[in-house]
XYZ file of N, CA and C in Angstrom:
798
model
N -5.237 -12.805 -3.861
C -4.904 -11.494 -3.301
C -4.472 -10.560 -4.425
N -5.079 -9.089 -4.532
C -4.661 -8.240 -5.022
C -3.352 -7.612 -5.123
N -2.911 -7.471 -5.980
C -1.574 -6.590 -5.911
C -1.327 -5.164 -6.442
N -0.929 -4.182 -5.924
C -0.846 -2.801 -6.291
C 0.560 -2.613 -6.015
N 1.099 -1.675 -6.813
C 2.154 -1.265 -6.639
C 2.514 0.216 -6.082
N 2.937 0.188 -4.633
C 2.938 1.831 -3.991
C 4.165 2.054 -4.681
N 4.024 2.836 -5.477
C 5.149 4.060 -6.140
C 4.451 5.131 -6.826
N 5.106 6.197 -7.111
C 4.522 6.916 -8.022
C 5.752 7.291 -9.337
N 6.565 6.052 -9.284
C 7.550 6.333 -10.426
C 7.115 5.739 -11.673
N 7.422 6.605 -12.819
C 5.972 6.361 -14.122
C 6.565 5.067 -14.706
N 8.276 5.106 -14.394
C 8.770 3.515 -15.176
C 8.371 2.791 -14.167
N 8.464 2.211 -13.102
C 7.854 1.281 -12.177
C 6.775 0.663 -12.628
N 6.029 1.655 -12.470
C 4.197 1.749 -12.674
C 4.242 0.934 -14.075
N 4.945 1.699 -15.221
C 4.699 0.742 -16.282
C 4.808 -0.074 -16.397
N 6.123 -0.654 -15.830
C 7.134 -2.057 -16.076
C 5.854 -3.166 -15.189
N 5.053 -2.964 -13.744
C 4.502 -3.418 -12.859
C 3.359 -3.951 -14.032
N 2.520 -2.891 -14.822
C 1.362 -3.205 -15.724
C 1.857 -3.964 -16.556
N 2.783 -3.497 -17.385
C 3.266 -4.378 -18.461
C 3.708 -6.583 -18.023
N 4.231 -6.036 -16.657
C 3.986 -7.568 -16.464
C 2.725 -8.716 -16.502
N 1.540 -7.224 -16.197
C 0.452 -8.238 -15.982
C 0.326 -8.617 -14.448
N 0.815 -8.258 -13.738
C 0.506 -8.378 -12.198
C -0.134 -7.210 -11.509
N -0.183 -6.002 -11.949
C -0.604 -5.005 -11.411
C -2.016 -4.483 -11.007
N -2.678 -4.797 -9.778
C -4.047 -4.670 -10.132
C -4.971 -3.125 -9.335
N -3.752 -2.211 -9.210
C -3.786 -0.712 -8.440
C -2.368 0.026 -8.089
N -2.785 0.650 -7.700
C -0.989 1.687 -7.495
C -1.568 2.998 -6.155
N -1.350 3.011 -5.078
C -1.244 3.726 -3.933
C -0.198 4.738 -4.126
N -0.143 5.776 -3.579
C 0.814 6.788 -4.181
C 0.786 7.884 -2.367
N 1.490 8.494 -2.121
C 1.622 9.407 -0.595
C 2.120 10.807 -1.085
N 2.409 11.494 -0.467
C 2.954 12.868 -0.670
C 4.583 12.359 -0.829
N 5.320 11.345 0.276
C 6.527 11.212 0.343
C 7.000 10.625 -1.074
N 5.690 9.499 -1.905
C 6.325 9.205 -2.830
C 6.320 9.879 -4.492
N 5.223 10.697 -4.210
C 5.297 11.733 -4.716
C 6.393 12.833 -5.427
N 6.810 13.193 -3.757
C 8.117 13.665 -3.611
C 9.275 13.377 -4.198
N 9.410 11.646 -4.322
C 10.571 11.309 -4.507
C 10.772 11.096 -6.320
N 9.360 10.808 -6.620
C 9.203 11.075 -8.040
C 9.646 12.195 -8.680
N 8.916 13.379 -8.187
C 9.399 14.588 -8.486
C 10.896 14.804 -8.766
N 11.392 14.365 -7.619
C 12.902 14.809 -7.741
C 13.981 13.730 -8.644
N 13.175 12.547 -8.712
C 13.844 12.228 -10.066
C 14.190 12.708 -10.988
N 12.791 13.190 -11.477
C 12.388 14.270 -12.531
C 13.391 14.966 -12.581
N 13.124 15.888 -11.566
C 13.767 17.230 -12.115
C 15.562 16.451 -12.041
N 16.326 15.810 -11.628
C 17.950 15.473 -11.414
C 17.694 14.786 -13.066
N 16.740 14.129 -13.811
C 16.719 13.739 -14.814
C 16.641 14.765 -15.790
N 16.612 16.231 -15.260
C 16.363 17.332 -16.165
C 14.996 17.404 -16.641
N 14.533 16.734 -16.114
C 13.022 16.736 -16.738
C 11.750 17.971 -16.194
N 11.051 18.746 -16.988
C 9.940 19.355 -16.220
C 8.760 18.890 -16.168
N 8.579 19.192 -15.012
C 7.191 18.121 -14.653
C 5.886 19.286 -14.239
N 4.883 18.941 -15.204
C 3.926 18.975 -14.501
C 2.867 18.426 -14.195
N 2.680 18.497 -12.358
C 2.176 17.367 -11.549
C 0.417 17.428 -11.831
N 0.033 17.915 -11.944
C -1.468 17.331 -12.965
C -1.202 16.334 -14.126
N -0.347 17.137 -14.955
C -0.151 15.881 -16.392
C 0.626 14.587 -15.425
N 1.267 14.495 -14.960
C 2.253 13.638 -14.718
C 0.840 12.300 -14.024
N 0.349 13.115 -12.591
C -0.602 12.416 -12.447
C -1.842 11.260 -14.097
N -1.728 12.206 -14.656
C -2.872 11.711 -15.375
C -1.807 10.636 -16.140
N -1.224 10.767 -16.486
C -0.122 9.264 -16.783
C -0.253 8.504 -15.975
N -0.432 8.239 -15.158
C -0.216 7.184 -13.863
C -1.301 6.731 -14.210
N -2.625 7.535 -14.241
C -4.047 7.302 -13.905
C -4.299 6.184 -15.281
N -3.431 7.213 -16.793
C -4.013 6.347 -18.069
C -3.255 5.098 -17.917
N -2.212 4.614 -17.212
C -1.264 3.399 -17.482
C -2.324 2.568 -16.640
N -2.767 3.027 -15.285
C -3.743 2.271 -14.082
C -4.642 1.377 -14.984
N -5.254 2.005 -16.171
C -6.355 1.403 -16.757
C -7.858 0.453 -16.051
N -8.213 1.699 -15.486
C -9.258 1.436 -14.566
C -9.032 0.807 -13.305
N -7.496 0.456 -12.747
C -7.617 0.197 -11.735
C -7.240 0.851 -10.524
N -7.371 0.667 -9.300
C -7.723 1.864 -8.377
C -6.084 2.495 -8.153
N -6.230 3.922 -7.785
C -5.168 4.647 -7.754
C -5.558 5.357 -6.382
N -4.588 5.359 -5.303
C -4.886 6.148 -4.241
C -3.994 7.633 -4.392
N -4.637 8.865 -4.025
C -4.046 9.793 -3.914
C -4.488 10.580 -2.608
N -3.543 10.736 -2.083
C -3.884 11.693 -0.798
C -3.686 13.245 -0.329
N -4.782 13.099 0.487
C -4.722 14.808 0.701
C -3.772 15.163 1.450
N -3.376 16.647 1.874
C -1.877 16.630 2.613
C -2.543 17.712 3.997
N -3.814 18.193 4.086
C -4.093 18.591 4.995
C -4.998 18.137 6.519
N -4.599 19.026 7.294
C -4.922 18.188 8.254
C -6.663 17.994 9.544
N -7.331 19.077 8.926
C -8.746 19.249 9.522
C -9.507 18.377 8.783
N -10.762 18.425 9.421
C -11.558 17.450 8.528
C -12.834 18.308 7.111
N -12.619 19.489 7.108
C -13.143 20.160 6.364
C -12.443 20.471 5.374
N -11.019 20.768 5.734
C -9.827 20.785 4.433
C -9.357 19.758 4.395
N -9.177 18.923 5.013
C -9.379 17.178 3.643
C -10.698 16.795 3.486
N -11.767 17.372 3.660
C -12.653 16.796 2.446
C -12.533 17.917 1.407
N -12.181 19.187 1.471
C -12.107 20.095 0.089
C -11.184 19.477 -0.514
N -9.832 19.221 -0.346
C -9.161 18.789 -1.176
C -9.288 17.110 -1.800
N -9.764 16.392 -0.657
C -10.506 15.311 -1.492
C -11.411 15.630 -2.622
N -12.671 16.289 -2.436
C -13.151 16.784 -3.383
C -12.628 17.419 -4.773
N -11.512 18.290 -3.831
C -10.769 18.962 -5.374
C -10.398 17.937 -6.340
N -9.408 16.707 -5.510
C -8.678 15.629 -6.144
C -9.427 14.855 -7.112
N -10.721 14.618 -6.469
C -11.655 13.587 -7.435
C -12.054 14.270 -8.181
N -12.765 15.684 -8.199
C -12.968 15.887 -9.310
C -12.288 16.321 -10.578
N -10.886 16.569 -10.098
C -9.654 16.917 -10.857
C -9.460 15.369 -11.453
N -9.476 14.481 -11.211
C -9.293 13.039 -11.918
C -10.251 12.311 -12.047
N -11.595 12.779 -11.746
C -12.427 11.580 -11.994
C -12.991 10.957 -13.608
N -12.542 11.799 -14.269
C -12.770 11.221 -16.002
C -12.142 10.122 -16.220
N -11.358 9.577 -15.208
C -10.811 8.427 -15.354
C -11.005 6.943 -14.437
N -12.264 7.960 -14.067
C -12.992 6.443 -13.389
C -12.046 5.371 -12.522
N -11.276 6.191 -11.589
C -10.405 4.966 -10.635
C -9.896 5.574 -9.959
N -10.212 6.799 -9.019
C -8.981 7.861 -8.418
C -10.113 7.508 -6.903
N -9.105 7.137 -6.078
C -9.643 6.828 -4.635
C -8.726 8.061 -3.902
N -9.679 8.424 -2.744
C -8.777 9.877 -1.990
C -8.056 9.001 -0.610
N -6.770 9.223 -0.456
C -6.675 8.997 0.700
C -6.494 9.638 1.805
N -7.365 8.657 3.215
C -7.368 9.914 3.998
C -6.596 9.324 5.594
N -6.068 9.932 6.248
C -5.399 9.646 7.893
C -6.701 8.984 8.592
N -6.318 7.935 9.062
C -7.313 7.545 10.240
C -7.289 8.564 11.057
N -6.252 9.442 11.641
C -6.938 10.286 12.727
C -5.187 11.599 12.051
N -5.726 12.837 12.037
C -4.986 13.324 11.707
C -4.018 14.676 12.365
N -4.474 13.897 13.757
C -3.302 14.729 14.708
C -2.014 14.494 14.864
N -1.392 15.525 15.446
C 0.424 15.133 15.369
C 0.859 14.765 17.037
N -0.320 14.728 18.094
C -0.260 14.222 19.631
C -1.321 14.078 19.827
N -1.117 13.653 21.158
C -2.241 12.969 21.839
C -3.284 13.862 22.434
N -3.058 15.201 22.535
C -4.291 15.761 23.284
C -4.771 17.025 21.981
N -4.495 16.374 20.984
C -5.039 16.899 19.956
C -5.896 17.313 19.643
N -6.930 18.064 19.327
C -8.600 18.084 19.143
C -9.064 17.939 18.018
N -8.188 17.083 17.089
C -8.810 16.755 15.637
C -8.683 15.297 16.064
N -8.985 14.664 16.416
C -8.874 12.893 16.383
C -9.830 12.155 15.922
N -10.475 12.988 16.123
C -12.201 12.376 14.564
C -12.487 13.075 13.678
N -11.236 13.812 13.115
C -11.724 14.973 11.946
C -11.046 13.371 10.333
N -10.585 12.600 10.957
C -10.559 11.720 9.384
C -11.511 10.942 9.074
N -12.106 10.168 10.696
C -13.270 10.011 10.270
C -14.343 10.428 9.581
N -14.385 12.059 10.242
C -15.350 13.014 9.988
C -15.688 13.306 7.896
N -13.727 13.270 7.727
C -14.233 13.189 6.646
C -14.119 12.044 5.644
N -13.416 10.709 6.018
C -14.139 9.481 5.450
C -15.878 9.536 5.094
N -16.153 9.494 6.324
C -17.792 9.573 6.164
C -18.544 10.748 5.631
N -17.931 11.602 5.075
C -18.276 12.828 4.468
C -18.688 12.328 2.787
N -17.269 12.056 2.480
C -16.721 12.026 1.534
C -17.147 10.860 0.790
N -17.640 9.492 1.822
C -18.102 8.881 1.169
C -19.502 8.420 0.777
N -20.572 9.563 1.809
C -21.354 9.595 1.770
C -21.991 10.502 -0.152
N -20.671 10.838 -0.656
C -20.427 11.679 -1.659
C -20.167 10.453 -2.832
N -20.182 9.959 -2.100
C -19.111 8.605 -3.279
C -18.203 8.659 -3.911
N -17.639 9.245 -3.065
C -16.127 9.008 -3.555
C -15.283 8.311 -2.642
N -14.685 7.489 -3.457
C -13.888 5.796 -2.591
C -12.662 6.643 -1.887
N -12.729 5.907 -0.436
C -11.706 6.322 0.310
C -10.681 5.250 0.713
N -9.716 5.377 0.706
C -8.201 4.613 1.368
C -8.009 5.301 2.524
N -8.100 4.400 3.707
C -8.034 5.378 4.907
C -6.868 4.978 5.202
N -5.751 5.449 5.454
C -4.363 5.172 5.596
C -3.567 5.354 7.282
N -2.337 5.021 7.739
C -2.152 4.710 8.881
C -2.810 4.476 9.717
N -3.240 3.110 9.424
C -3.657 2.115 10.586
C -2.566 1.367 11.324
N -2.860 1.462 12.471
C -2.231 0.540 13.791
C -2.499 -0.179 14.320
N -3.438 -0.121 14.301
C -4.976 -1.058 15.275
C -5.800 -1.595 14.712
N -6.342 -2.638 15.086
C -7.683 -2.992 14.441
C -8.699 -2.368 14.486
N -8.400 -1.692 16.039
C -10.444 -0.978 16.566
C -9.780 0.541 15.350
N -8.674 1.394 14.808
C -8.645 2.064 13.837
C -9.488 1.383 12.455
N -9.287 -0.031 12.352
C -9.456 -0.539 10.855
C -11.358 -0.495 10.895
N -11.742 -0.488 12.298
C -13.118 -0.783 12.256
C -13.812 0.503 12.036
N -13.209 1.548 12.896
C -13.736 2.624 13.073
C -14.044 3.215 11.342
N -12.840 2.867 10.774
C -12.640 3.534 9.377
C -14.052 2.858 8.329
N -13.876 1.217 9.030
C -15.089 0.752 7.521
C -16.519 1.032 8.096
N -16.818 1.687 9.007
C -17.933 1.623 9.608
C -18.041 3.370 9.075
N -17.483 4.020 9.168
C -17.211 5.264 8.701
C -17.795 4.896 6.760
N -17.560 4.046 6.061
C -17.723 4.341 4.934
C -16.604 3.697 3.966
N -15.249 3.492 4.406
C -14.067 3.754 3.961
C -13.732 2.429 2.987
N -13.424 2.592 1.685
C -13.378 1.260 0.748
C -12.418 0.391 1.259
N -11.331 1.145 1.330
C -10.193 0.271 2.143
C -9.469 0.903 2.965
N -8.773 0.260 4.476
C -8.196 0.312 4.968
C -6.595 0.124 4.850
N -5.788 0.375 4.818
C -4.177 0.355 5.033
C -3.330 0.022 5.953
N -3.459 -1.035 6.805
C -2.693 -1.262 8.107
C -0.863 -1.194 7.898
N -0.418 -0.465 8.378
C 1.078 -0.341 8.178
C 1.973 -1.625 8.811
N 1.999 -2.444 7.994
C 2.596 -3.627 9.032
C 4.189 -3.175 8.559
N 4.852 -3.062 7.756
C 6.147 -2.987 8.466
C 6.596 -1.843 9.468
N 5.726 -0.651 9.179
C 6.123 0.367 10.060
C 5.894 -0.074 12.027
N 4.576 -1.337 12.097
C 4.530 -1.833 13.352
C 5.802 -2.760 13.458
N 6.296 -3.662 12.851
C 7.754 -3.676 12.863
C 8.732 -2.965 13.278
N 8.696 -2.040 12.561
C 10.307 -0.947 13.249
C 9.628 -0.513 14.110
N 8.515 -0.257 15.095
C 8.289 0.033 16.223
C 8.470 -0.798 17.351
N 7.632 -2.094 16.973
C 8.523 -3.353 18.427
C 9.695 -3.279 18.438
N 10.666 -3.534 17.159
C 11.638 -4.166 17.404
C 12.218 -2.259 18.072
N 12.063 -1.258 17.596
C 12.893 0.304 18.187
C 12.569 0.159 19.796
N 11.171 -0.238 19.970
C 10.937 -0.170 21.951
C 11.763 -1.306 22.355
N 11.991 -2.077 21.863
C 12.722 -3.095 22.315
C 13.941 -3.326 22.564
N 14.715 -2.203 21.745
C 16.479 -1.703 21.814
C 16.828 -2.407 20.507
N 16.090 -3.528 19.745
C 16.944 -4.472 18.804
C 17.306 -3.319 17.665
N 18.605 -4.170 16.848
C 19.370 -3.509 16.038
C 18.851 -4.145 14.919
N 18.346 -3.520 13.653
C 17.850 -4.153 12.340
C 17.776 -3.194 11.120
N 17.279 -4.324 10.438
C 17.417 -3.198 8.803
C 15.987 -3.517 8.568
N 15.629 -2.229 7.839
C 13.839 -2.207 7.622
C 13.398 -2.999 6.770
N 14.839 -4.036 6.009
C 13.881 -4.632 5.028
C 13.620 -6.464 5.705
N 14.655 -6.430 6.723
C 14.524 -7.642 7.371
C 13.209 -8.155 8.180
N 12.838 -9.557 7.667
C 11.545 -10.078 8.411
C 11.315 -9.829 10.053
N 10.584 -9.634 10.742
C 10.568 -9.437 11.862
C 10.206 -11.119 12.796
N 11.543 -11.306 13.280
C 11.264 -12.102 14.050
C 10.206 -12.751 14.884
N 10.466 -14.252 16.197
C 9.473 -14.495 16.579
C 9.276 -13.478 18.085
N 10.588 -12.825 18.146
C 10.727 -12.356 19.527
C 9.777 -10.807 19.454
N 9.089 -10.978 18.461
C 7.451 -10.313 18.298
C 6.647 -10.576 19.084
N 6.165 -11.861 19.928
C 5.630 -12.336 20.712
C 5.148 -11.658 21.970
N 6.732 -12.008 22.648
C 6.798 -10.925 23.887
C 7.109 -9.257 23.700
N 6.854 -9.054 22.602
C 7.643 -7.677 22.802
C 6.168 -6.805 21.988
N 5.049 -6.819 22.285
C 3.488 -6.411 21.853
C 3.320 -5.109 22.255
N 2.578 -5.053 21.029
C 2.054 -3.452 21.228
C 0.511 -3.439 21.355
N 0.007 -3.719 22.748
C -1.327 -3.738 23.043
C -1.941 -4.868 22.647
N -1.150 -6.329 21.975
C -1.898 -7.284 21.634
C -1.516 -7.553 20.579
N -0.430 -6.514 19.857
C -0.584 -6.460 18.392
C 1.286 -7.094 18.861
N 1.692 -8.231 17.763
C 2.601 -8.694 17.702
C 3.645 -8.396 17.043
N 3.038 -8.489 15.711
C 3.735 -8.044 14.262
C 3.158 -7.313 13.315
N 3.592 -6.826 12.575
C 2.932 -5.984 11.227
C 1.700 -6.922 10.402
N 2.369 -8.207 10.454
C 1.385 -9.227 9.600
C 0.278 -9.596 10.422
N 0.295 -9.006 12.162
C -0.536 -9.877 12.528
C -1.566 -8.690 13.212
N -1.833 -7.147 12.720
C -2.484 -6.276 12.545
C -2.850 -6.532 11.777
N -2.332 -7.116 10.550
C -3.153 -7.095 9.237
C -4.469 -7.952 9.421
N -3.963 -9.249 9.901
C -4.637 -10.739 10.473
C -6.061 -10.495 11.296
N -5.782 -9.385 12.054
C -6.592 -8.809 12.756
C -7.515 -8.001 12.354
N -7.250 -7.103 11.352
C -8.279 -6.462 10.793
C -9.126 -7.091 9.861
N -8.324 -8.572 9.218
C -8.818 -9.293 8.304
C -10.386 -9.802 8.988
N -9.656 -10.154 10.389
C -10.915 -11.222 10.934
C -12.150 -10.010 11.581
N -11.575 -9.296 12.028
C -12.787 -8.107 12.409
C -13.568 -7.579 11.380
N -13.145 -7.365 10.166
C -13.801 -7.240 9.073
C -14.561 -7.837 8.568
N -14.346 -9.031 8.667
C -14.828 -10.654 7.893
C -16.128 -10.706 9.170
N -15.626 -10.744 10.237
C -16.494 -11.336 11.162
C -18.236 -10.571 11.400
N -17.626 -9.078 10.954
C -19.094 -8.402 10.729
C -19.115 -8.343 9.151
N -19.108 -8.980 8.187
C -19.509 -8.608 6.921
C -19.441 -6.939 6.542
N -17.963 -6.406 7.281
C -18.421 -5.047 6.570
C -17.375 -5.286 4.933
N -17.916 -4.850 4.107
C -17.152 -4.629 2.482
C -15.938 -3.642 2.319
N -15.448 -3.116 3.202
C -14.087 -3.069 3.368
C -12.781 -3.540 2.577
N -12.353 -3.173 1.859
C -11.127 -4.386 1.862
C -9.922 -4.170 2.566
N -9.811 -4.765 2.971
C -8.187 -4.912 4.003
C -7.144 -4.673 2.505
N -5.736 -3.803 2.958
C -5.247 -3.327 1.699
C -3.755 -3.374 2.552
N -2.986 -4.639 3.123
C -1.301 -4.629 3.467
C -0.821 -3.854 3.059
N -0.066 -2.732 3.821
C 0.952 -1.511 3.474
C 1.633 -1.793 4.391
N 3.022 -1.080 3.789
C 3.992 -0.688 4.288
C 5.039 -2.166 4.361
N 4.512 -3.030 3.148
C 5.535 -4.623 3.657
C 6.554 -4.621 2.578
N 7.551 -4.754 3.613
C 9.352 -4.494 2.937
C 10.184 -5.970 2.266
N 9.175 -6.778 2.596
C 9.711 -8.148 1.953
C 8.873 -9.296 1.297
N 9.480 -10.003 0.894
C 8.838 -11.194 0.510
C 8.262 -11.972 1.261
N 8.935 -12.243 1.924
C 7.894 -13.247 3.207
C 6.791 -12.395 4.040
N 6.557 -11.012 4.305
C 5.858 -10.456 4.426
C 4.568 -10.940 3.391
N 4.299 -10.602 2.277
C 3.956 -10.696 1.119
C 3.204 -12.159 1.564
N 3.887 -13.125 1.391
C 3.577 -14.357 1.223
C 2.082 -14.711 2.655
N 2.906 -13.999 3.745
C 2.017 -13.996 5.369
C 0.207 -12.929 5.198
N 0.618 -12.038 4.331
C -0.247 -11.444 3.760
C -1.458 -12.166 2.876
N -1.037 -12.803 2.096
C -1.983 -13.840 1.184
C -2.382 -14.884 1.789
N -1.852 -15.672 2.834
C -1.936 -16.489 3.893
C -3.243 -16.253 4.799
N -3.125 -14.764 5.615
C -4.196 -14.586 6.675
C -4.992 -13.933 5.259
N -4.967 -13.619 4.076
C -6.385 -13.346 3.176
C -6.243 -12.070 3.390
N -5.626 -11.283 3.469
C -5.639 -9.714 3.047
C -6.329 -9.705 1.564
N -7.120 -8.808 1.206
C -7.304 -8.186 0.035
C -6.296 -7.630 -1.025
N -5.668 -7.496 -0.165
C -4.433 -6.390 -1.625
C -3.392 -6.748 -0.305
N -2.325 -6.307 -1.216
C -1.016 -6.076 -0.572
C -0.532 -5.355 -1.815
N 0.068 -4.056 -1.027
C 0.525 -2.798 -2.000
C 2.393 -2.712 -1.594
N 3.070 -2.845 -3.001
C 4.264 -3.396 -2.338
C 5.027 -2.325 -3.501
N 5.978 -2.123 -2.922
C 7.259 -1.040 -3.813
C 7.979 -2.130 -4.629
N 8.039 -1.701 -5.655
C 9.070 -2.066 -6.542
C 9.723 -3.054 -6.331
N 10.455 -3.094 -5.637
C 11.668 -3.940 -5.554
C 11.398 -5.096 -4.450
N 10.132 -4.925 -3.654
C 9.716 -6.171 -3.064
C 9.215 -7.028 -4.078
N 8.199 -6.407 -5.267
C 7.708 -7.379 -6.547
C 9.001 -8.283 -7.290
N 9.526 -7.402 -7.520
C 10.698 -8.047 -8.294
C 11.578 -9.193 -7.290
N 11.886 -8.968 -6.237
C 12.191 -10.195 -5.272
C 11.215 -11.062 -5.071
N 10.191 -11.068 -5.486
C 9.267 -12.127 -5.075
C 9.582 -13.546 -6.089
N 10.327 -12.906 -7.391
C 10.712 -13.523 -8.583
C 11.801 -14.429 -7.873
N 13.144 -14.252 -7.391
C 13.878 -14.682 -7.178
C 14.089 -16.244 -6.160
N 14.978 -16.888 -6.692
C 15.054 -17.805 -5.391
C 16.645 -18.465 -6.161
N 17.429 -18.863 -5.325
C 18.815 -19.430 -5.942
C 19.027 -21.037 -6.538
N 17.797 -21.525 -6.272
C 17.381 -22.765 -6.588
C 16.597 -22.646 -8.499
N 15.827 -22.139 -8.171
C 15.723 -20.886 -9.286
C 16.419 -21.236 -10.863
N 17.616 -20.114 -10.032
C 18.495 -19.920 -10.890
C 19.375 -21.345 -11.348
N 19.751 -22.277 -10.302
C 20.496 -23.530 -10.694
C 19.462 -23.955 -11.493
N 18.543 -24.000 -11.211
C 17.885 -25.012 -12.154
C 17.528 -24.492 -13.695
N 17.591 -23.346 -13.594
C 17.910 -23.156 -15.520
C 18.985 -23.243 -15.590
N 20.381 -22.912 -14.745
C 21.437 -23.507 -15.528
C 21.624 -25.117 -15.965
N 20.994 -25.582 -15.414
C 20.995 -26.896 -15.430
C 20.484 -27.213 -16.785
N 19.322 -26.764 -16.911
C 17.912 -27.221 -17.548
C 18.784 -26.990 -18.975
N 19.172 -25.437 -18.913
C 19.941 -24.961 -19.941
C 21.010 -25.355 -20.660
N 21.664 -26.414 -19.573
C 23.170 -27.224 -20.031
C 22.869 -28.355 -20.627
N 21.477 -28.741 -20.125
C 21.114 -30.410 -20.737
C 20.666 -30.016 -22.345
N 20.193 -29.227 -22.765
C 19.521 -29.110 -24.289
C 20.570 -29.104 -25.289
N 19.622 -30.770 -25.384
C 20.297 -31.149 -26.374
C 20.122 -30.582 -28.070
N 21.416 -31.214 -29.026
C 21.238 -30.669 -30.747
C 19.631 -30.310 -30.905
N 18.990 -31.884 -30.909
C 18.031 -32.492 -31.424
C 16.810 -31.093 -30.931
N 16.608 -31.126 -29.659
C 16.019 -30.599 -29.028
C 15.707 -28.670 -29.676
N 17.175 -28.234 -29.897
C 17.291 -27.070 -30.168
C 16.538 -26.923 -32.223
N 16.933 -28.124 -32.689
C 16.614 -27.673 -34.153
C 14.927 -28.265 -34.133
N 14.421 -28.586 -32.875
C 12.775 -28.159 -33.405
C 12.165 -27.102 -32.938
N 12.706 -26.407 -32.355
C 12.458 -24.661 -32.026
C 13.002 -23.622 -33.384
């Protein structure tokens, strides 16, 4: 399984490559945002073209999602368009676009992301189709064109467990009492993912399934399990993936036994 790192913070991003685990970086308007304002509380001036193209040269050919912030399907494919061709000298800039980009239900744009997935990629330019819920969303999108899909599994998380009344923290695993408490079939965050995996797989579309939105480690782990393609994880879920307290005893251990002998052939 692939790993990308969703941030758009330029030390993250580096520290993520420099490990050698990094194999893409997903980026939103929100995280965007939050970059920015680092910046500037760091005193720093930013500008967001250059800043972008840092991200893009650290990526080193590997895929970078950037998304459009509008909401028709004619002005996100202009600004898709704008985006790629504003970064494409760097050979890895994927546009991302809303599976459906209304704000209710009796909306009259509800196939304007499709509209322009399949626009856009009829253009060739690689799309990340982003907030997925559903599987029949994950299908609609690769049949549309769309390189990868994004199923939000922790955000389907804080939705069972919010209809449900339970009290939790967003970074906590979501229980089994997922079961009974379904959203149309859909259990858990990991098991939308599971779902789009096998609908995908089952018609040979080239798609890749791309885990978003997972707040933990054991997420992570359930992800590589049902065969997701990527799992795109923030910061500080990578770095917990490192940890375990067993771990740690055991270099103290390891560390207490080395002996003289041992140390003067190093």
């Amino acid at each position: 399984m692939k790993i990308f790192i969703d941030s758009a913070d330029l030390s993250e991003i580096k520290q993520a490559y420099e490990w050698g685990i990094a194999d893409g970086i997903t980026t939103n308007p929100s995280l965007m945002k939050k970059a920015v304002n680092k910046c500037k509380l760091d005193g720093e001036d930013i500008n967001l073209k250059g800043y972008i193209k840092e991200i893009l040269l650290i990526s080193k050919d590997t895929p970078v999602s950037l998304e459009v912030t509008e909401t028709t399907a004619q002005r996100m494919i202009e600004e898709g368009r704008k985006l790629y061709e504003m970064f494409k000298e760097f050979g890895n800039v994927n546009i991302k676009i809303p599976i459906n980009p209304s704000f209710e239900e009796n909306n009259l744009t509800h196939f304007d992301g499709i509209k322009a997935i399949k626009k856009l990629s009829e253009e060739n330019i690689p799309i990340n189709c982003t907030l997925i819920f559903t599987p029949e969303q994950a299908l609609l999108a690769a049949k549309a064109g769309a390189a990868f899909v994004s199923p939000f599994a922790g955000r389907v998380d804080d939705n069972l467990r919010k209809r449900s009344g339970m009290n939790f923290n967003k970074t906590d695993y979501f229980p089994m009492e997922g079961i009974s408490k379904n959203d149309n079939g859909i259990v858990s965050g990991i098991d939308l993912v599971k779902q789009c995996v096998q609908i995908l797989r089952q018609y040979n579309l080239k798609t890749e399934v791309l885990a978003a939105s997972l707040r933990n480690t054991r997420q992570v782990r359930e992800a590589a399990l049902i065969r997701a393609d990527i799992a795109t994880l923030p910061f500080d879920v990578i770095r917990n993936m490192l940890k375990h307290s067993q771990t740690f005893e055991g270099m103290k251990k390891f560390t207490a036994d080395v002996v003289e002998e041992y140390k003067n052939l190093l």
